Short mmCIF file of C-alpha atoms in Angstrom, two decimals:
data_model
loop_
_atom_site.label_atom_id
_atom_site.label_comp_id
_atom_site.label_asym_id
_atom_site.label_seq_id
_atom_site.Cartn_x
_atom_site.Cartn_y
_atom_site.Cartn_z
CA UNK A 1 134.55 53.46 38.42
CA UNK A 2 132.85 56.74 37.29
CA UNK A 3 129.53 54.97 37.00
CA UNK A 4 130.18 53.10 40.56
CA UNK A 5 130.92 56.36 42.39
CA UNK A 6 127.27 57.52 40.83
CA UNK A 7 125.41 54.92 42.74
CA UNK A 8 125.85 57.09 46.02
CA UNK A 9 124.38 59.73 45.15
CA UNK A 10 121.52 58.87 43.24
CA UNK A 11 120.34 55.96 46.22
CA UNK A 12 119.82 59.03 48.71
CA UNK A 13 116.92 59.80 46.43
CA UNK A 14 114.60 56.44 47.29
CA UNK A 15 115.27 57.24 50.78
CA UNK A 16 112.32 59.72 51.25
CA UNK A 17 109.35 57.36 50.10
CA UNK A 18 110.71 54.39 51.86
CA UNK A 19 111.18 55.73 54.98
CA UNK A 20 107.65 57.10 54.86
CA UNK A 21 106.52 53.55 54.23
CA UNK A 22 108.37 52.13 57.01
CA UNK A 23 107.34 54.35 59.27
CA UNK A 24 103.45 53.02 58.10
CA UNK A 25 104.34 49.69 58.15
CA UNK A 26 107.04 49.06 61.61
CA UNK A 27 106.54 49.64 64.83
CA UNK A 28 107.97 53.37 65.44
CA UNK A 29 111.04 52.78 67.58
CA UNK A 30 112.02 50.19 64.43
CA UNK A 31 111.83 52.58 62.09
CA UNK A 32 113.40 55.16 63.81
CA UNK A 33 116.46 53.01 63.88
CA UNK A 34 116.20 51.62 60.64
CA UNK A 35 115.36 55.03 59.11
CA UNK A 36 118.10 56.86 60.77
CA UNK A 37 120.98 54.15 60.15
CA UNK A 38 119.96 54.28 56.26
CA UNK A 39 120.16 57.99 56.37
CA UNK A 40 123.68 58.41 58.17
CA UNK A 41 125.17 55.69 56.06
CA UNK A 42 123.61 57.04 52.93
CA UNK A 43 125.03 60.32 53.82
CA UNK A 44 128.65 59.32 54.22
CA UNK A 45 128.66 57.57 50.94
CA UNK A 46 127.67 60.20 49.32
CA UNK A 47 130.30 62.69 51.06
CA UNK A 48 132.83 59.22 50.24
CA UNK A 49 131.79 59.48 46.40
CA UNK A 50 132.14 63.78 46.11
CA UNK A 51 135.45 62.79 47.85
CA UNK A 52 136.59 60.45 45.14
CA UNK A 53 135.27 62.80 41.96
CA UNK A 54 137.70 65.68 43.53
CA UNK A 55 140.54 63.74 44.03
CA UNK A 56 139.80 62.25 40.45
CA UNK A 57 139.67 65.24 39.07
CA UNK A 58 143.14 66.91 41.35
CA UNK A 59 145.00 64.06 39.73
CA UNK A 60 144.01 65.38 36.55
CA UNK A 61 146.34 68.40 37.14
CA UNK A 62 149.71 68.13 36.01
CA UNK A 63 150.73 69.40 39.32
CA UNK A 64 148.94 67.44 41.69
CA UNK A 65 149.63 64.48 39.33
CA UNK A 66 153.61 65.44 40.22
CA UNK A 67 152.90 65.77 43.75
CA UNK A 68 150.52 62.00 43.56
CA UNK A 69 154.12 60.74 41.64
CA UNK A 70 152.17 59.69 38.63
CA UNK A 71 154.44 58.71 36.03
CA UNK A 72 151.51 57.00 33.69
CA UNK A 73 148.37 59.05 33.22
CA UNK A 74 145.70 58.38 35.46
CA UNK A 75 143.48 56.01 33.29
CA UNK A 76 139.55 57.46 34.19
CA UNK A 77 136.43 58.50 31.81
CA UNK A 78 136.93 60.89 29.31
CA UNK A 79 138.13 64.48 30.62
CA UNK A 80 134.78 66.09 29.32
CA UNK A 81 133.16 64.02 32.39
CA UNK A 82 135.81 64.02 35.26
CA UNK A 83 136.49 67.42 35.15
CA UNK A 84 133.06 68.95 35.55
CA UNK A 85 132.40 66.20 38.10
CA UNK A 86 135.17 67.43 40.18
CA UNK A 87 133.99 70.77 39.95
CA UNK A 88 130.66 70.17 40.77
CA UNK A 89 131.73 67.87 43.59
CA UNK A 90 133.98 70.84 44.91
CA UNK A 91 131.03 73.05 44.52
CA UNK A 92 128.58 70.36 46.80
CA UNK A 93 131.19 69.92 49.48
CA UNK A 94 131.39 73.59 49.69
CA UNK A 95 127.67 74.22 50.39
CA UNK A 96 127.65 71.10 52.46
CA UNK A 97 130.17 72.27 54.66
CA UNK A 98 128.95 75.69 54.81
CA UNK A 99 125.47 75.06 55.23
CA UNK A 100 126.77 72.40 58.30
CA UNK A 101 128.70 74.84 60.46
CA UNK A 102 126.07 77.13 60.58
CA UNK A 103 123.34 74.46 61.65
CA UNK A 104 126.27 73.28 64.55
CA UNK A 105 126.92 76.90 65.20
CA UNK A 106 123.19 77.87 65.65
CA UNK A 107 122.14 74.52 67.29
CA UNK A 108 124.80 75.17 69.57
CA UNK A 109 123.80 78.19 70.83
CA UNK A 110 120.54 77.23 71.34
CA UNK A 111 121.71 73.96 73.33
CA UNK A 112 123.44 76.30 75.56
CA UNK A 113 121.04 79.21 75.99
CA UNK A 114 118.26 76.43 77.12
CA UNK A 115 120.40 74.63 79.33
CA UNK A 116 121.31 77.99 80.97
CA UNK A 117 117.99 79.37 81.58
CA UNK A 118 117.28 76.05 82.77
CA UNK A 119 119.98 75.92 85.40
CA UNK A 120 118.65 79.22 86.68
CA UNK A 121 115.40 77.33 87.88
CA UNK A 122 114.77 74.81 90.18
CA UNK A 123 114.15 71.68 89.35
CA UNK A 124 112.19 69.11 90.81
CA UNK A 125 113.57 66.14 90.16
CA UNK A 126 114.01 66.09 86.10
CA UNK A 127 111.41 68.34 86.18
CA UNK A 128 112.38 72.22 85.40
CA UNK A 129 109.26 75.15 85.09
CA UNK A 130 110.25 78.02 83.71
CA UNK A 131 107.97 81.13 84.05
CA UNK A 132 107.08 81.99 80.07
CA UNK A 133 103.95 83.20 78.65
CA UNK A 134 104.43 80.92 75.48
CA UNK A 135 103.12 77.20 76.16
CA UNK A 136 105.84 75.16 75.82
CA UNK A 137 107.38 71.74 77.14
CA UNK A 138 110.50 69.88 75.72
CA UNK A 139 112.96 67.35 76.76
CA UNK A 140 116.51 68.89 77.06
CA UNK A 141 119.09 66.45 77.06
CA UNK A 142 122.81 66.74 78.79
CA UNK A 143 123.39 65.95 82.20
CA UNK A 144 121.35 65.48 83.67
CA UNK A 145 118.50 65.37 81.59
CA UNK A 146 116.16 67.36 82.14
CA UNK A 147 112.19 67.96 81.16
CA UNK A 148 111.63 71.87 80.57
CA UNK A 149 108.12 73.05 80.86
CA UNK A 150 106.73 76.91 80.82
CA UNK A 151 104.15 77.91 83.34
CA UNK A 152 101.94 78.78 80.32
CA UNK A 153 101.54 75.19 79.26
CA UNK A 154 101.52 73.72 83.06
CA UNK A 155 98.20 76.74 83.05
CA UNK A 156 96.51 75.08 79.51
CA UNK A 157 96.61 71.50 80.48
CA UNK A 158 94.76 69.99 83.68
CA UNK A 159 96.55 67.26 86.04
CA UNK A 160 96.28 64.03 84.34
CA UNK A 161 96.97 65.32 80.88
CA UNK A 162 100.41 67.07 82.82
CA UNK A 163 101.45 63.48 84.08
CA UNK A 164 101.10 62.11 80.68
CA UNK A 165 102.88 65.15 78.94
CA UNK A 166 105.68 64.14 81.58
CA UNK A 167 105.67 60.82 80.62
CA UNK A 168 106.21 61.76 76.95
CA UNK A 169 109.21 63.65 77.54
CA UNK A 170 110.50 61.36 79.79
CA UNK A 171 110.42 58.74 77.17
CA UNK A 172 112.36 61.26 74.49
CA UNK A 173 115.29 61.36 77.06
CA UNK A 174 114.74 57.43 78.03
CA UNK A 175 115.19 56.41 74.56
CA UNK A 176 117.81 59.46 73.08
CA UNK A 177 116.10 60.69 71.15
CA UNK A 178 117.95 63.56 70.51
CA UNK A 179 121.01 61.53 69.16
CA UNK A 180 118.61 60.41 66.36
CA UNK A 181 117.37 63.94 65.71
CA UNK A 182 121.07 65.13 65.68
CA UNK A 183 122.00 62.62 63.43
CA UNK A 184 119.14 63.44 60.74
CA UNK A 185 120.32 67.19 61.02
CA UNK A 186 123.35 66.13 60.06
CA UNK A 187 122.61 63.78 57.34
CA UNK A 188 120.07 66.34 55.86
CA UNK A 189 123.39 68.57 55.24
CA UNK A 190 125.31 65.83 53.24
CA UNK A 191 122.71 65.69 50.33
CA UNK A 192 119.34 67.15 49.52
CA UNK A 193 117.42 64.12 49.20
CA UNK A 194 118.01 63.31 52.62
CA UNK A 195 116.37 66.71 54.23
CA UNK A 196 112.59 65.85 53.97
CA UNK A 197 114.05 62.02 56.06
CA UNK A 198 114.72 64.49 58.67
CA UNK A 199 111.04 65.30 59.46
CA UNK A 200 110.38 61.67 59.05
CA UNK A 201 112.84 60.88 61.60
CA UNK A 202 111.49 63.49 64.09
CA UNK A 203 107.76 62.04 63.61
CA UNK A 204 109.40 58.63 64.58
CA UNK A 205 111.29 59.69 67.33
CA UNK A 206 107.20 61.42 68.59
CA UNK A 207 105.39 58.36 67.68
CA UNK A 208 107.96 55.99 69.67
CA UNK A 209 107.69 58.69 72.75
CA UNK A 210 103.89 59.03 72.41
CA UNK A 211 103.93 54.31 72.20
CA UNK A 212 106.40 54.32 75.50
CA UNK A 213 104.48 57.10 77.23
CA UNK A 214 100.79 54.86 76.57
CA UNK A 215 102.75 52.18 77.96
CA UNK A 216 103.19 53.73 80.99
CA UNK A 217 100.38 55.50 81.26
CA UNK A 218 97.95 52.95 80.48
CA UNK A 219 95.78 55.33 78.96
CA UNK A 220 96.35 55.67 75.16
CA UNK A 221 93.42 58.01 75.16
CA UNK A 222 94.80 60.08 77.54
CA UNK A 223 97.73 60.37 75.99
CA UNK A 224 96.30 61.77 72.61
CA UNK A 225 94.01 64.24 74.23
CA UNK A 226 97.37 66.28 76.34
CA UNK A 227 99.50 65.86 73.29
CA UNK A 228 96.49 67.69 71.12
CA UNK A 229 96.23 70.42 73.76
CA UNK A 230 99.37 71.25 74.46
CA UNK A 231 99.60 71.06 71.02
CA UNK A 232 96.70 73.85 70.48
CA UNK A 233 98.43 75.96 73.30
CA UNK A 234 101.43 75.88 71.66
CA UNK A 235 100.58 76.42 68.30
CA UNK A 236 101.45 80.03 67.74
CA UNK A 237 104.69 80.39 70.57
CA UNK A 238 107.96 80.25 68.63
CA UNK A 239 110.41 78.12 71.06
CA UNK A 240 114.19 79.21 71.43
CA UNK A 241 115.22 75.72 71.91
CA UNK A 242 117.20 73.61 69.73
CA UNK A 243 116.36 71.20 67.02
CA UNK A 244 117.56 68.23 68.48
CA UNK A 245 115.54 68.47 71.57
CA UNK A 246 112.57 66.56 71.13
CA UNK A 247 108.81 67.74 71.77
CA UNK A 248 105.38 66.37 72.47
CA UNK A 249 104.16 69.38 70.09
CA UNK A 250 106.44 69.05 67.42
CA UNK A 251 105.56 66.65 63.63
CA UNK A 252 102.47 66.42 62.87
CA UNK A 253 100.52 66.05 65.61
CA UNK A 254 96.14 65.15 63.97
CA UNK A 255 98.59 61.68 62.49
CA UNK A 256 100.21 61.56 66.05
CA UNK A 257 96.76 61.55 67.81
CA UNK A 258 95.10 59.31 65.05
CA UNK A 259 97.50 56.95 65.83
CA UNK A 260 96.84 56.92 69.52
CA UNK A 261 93.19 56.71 69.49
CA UNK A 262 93.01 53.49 67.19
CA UNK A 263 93.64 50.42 67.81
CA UNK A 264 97.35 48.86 68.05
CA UNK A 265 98.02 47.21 65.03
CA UNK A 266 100.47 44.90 64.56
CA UNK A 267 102.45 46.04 61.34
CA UNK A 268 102.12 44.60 58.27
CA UNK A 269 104.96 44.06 55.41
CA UNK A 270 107.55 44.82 57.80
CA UNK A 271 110.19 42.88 56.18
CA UNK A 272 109.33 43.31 52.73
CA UNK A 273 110.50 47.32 53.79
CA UNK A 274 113.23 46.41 56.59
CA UNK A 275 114.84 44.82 53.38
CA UNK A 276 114.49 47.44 51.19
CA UNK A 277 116.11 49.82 53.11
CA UNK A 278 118.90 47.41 54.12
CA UNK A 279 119.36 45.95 50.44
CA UNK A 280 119.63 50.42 49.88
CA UNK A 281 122.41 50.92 52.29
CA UNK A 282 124.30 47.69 51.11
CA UNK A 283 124.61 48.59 47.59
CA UNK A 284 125.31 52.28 48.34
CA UNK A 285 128.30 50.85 50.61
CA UNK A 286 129.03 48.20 48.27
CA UNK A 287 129.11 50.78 45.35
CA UNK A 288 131.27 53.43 47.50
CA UNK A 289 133.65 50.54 48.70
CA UNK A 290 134.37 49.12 45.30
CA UNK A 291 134.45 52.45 43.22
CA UNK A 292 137.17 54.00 46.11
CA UNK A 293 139.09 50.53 45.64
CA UNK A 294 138.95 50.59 42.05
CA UNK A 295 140.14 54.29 42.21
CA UNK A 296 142.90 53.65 44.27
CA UNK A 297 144.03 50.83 42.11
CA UNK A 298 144.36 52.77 39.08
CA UNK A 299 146.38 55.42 40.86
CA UNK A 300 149.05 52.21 42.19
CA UNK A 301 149.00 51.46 38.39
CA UNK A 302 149.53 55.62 37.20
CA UNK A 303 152.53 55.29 40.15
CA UNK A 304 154.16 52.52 38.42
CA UNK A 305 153.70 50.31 41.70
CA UNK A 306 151.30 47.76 39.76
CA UNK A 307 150.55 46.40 36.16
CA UNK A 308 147.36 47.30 34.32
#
């Protein structure tokens, strides 16, 4: 069981390399799927398997054992093991949580700070300029959407390069981005491993915007050159918005451009890494499921309800 319950929280660890590798080898709007399912489920195993060590390690007490009606002891590893495994998994939890609230807290008030000053302007269609000196442009979700842009940036790009800076945004509300972005916040809070997925995930979700917005455009070049000025305009303004609201300047943007100018490729190995990630979240599922069953079945057996 102990050994099971493990599995979860070492798997998180892989996640990193491999979703840098599919995000080489799939199309972008693939692998921002595939990237950010492995990383949510991946993150709720591991919360499932600190979960299981504390209770483990509760049931351990005589008085939660009383209050669990155990009238066998709980039969687990050796004592040396659960113990500090429950305390350490107290300890994680702790931090997890903490570290969690603050990101909703501070998110939050940045959600609702943009979407005020963006009410205060008028928009034009999606379209909403607000008069800033620091270049800036972003795609605010909510409802309505809406596509924020300072009068500093509108200034450092010309018209074509605007219209395709449009079209990128647009494409970050089209597609929801922000749900994915939201999600990898999240998951980055539930184990270590998982925070450098996050940036990953956000270079997806700009690579899939900056595909959709050539696509529309028809002009891949195009594309490249507004996201690389804006880029350059924006490079030293420090934006109030939040996290989760996608931008054409945000990840890095020389790989972003790179990208754009060559040729479309089609992707190569794209199975070989599709499976790997899947084969990642089954066994971290499979390993949470059985080790939580297993668990469960030795406390029916410390009740008295079932035979060893």
């Amino acid at each position: 069981m102990t050994a099971l319950l493990l599995l979860p929280l070492l798997l998180p660890l892989a996640l990193p390399a491999l979703a840098r590798r599919a995000l080489d080898r799939l199309a972008p709007v693939a692998a921002l799927w595939a990237v950010t399912g492995c990383a949510v489920v991946l993150a709720g195993c591991s919360l499932a398997a600190l979960g299981s060590f504390v209770l483990i390690g509760l049931l351990k007490v005589p008085l939660f054992a009383a209050v669990g009606e155990l009238i066998h002891p709980l039969r687990t590893a050796s004592d040396l093991v659960v113990l500090p495994a429950a305390a350490t998994s107290v300890g994680a939890l702790a931090v997890c949580g903490w570290t969690l609230v603050r990101s909703v807290l501070r998110q939050t008030r940045a959600f609702r700070a943009a979407r005020t000053e963006a009410g205060r302007r008028p928009a034009a269609g999606d379209l909403c300029v607000v008069d800033s000196p620091r270049p800036d442009a972003y795609a605010l979700p909510g409802r309505p959407h809406r596509i924020v842009v300072t009068t500093a940036m509108l200034r450092s790009l010309d018209g074509p390069e605007r219209e395709a800076l449009f079209a990128h945004e647009r494409a970050h509300n089209d597609g929801g981005h922000h749900y994915f972005l939201a999600a990898a916040e999240l998951a980055a809070h539930c184990h270590p491993a998982l925070r450098p997925v996050r940036e990953t995930i956000r270079l997806a979700a700009e690579r899939a915007a900056d595909e959709a917005a050539a696509a529309q455009v028809g002009d891949r070049r195009l594309i490249a050159r507004a996201i690389a000025r804006a880029a350059l305009a924006g490079h030293a303004a420090r934006s109030e918005r939040p996290d989760f609201a996608p931008a054409a300047t945000s990840g890095p943007v020389p790989q972003r451009v790179q990208a754009l100018l060559a040729a479309p490729r089609v992707p190569q190995a794209g199975r070989a890494i599709a499976g790997l990630l899947l084969a990642c979240t089954a066994v971290s599922c499979a390993a949470a499921g059985i080790g939580m069953a297993d668990f469960h079945h030795r406390v029916e057996i410390a009740q008295g309800d079932e035979r060893p």
